[in-house]
C-alpha positions as a Python dict, from the first residue, in 0.01 Angstrom:
ca = {
    (1, 'M'): (0, 0, 0),
    (2, 'I'): (110, -357, -75),
    (3, 'G'): (153, -419, 298),
    (4, 'F'): (-201, -293, 355),
    (5, 'I'): (-335, -540, 97),
    (6, 'I'): (-136, -829, 243),
    (7, 'A'): (-255, -741, 594),
    (8, 'G'): (-615, -732, 466),
    (9, 'L'): (-576, -1074, 307),
    (10, 'V'): (-426, -1220, 626),
    (11, 'I'): (-697, -1064, 842),
    (12, 'G'): (-970, -1188, 605),
    (13, 'A'): (-823, -1539, 604),
    (14, 'L'): (-800, -1545, 985),
    (15, 'A'): (-1158, -1424, 1010),
    (16, 'R'): (-1273, -1705, 780),
    (17, 'L'): (-1085, -1958, 994),
    (18, 'I'): (-1241, -1823, 1314),
    (19, 'K'): (-1598, -1802, 1177),
    (20, 'P'): (-1761, -2143, 1202),
    (21, 'G'): (-1924, -2305, 902),
    (22, 'K'): (-1852, -2294, 532),
    (23, 'Q'): (-1837, -1951, 375),
    (24, 'N'): (-1910, -1918, 5),
    (25, 'L'): (-1679, -1622, -49),
    (26, 'S'): (-1421, -1573, -319),
    (27, 'I'): (-1063, -1472, -246),
    (28, 'V'): (-1149, -1120, -367),
    (29, 'A'): (-1440, -1099, -123),
    (30, 'T'): (-1212, -1226, 155),
    (31, 'L'): (-956, -960, 65),
    (32, 'L'): (-1213, -681, 57),
    (33, 'L'): (-1371, -784, 387),
    (34, 'G'): (-1026, -816, 542),
    (35, 'L'): (-933, -469, 417),
    (36, 'A'): (-1256, -326, 556),
    (37, 'G'): (-1190, -500, 887),
    (38, 'S'): (-836, -366, 899),
    (39, 'V'): (-960, -10, 838),
    (40, 'I'): (-1219, -50, 1115),
    (41, 'G'): (-955, -196, 1348),
    (42, 'G'): (-712, 85, 1266),
    (43, 'V'): (-972, 353, 1327),
    (44, 'I'): (-1077, 205, 1662),
    (45, 'A'): (-717, 158, 1773),
    (46, 'S'): (-640, 515, 1667),
    (47, 'L'): (-940, 645, 1861),
    (48, 'L'): (-817, 456, 2168),
    (49, 'G'): (-479, 625, 2128),
    (50, 'T'): (-268, 316, 2058),
    (51, 'G'): (-124, 450, 1732),
    (52, 'D'): (-194, 579, 1386),
    (53, 'I'): (-460, 417, 1166),
    (54, 'F'): (-195, 278, 928),
    (55, 'E'): (28, 144, 1205),
    (56, 'L'): (18, -226, 1272),
    (57, 'N'): (-32, -280, 1644),
    (58, 'F'): (-170, -562, 1853),
    (59, 'L'): (-501, -398, 1954),
    (60, 'G'): (-572, -282, 1599),
    (61, 'F'): (-501, -629, 1463),
    (62, 'I'): (-734, -799, 1714),
    (63, 'V'): (-1014, -547, 1649),
    (64, 'A'): (-958, -585, 1273),
    (65, 'V'): (-1002, -963, 1290),
    (66, 'I'): (-1316, -926, 1503),
    (67, 'A'): (-1456, -668, 1261),
    (68, 'A'): (-1376, -892, 963),
    (69, 'V'): (-1555, -1187, 1129),
    (70, 'A'): (-1860, -964, 1176),
    (71, 'L'): (-1839, -842, 815),
    (72, 'I'): (-1818, -1200, 687),
    (73, 'G'): (-2133, -1278, 886),
    (74, 'V'): (-2309, -982, 729),
    (75, 'A'): (-2192, -1083, 380),
    (76, 'E'): (-2318, -1438, 436),
    (77, 'G'): (-2654, -1303, 552),
    (78, 'I'): (-2688, -1085, 245),
    (79, 'A'): (-2584, -1368, 13),
    (80, 'G'): (-2826, -1607, 187),
    (81, 'R'): (-3116, -1367, 141),
    (82, 'R'): (-3035, -1330, -228),
    (83, 'K'): (-3039, -1706, -278),
    (84, 'S'): (-3368, -1749, -95),
    (85, 'V'): (-3536, -1476, -302),
    (86, 'R'): (-3455, -1649, -632),
}
Protein backbone atom coordinates (compact mmCIF):
# COMPACT_ATOMS: atom_id res chain seq x y z
CA MET A 1 0.00 0.00 0.00
CA ILE A 2 2.79 2.44 0.90
CA GLY A 3 4.62 1.47 -2.29
CA PHE A 4 1.47 2.20 -4.27
CA ILE A 5 1.25 5.69 -2.73
CA ILE A 6 4.93 6.39 -3.37
CA ALA A 7 4.59 5.20 -6.97
CA GLY A 8 1.56 7.48 -7.40
CA LEU A 9 3.49 10.45 -6.05
CA VAL A 10 6.45 9.74 -8.35
CA ILE A 11 4.18 9.27 -11.37
CA GLY A 12 2.27 12.48 -10.54
CA ALA A 13 5.51 14.43 -10.13
CA LEU A 14 6.87 13.11 -13.44
CA ALA A 15 3.61 14.00 -15.16
CA ARG A 16 3.84 17.55 -13.81
CA LEU A 17 7.42 17.82 -15.08
CA ILE A 18 6.42 16.56 -18.53
CA LYS A 19 3.31 18.75 -18.86
CA PRO A 20 4.34 22.21 -20.05
CA GLY A 21 3.26 25.32 -18.20
CA LYS A 22 2.58 26.05 -14.56
CA GLN A 23 0.07 23.82 -12.85
CA ASN A 24 -1.78 25.16 -9.83
CA LEU A 25 -2.12 21.79 -8.12
CA SER A 26 -1.40 20.90 -4.52
CA ILE A 27 0.77 17.96 -3.53
CA VAL A 28 -2.40 16.08 -2.58
CA ALA A 29 -3.90 16.68 -6.03
CA THR A 30 -0.62 15.54 -7.60
CA LEU A 31 -0.70 12.39 -5.48
CA LEU A 32 -4.32 11.62 -6.34
CA LEU A 33 -3.81 12.19 -10.06
CA GLY A 34 -0.65 10.09 -9.95
CA LEU A 35 -2.52 7.30 -8.18
CA ALA A 36 -5.32 7.46 -10.74
CA GLY A 37 -2.75 7.38 -13.54
CA SER A 38 -1.00 4.40 -11.99
CA VAL A 39 -4.30 2.49 -11.74
CA ILE A 40 -5.07 3.29 -15.38
CA GLY A 41 -1.55 2.25 -16.41
CA GLY A 42 -1.80 -0.97 -14.40
CA VAL A 43 -5.16 -1.87 -15.91
CA ILE A 44 -3.97 -1.23 -19.47
CA ALA A 45 -0.74 -3.17 -18.91
CA SER A 46 -2.74 -6.02 -17.37
CA LEU A 47 -5.12 -6.06 -20.34
CA LEU A 48 -2.13 -6.24 -22.68
CA GLY A 49 -0.86 -9.24 -20.71
CA THR A 50 2.37 -7.74 -19.37
CA GLY A 51 1.58 -8.49 -15.73
CA ASP A 52 -0.78 -7.99 -12.84
CA ILE A 53 -2.36 -4.58 -12.16
CA PHE A 54 -0.31 -4.15 -8.96
CA GLU A 55 2.97 -5.20 -10.56
CA LEU A 56 5.41 -2.49 -11.47
CA ASN A 57 6.53 -3.01 -15.05
CA PHE A 58 7.92 -0.76 -17.73
CA LEU A 59 4.83 -0.59 -19.97
CA GLY A 60 2.51 0.04 -17.03
CA PHE A 61 4.77 2.82 -15.75
CA ILE A 62 4.92 4.56 -19.15
CA VAL A 63 1.13 4.32 -19.61
CA ALA A 64 0.62 5.55 -16.03
CA VAL A 65 2.72 8.66 -16.65
CA ILE A 66 0.87 9.37 -19.91
CA ALA A 67 -2.49 8.89 -18.17
CA ALA A 68 -1.41 11.18 -15.32
CA VAL A 69 -0.36 13.89 -17.81
CA ALA A 70 -3.80 13.64 -19.41
CA LEU A 71 -5.51 13.76 -16.00
CA ILE A 72 -3.51 16.85 -15.02
CA GLY A 73 -4.69 18.50 -18.24
CA VAL A 74 -8.29 17.65 -17.40
CA ALA A 75 -7.87 18.95 -13.83
CA GLU A 76 -6.40 22.20 -15.15
CA GLY A 77 -9.30 22.58 -17.56
CA ILE A 78 -11.85 22.07 -14.81
CA ALA A 79 -10.03 24.46 -12.47
CA GLY A 80 -9.76 27.05 -15.27
CA ARG A 81 -13.49 26.89 -15.96
CA ARG A 82 -14.26 27.37 -12.28
CA LYS A 83 -12.10 30.49 -12.12
CA SER A 84 -13.65 31.98 -15.24
CA VAL A 85 -17.18 31.43 -13.92
CA ARG A 86 -16.52 33.42 -10.74
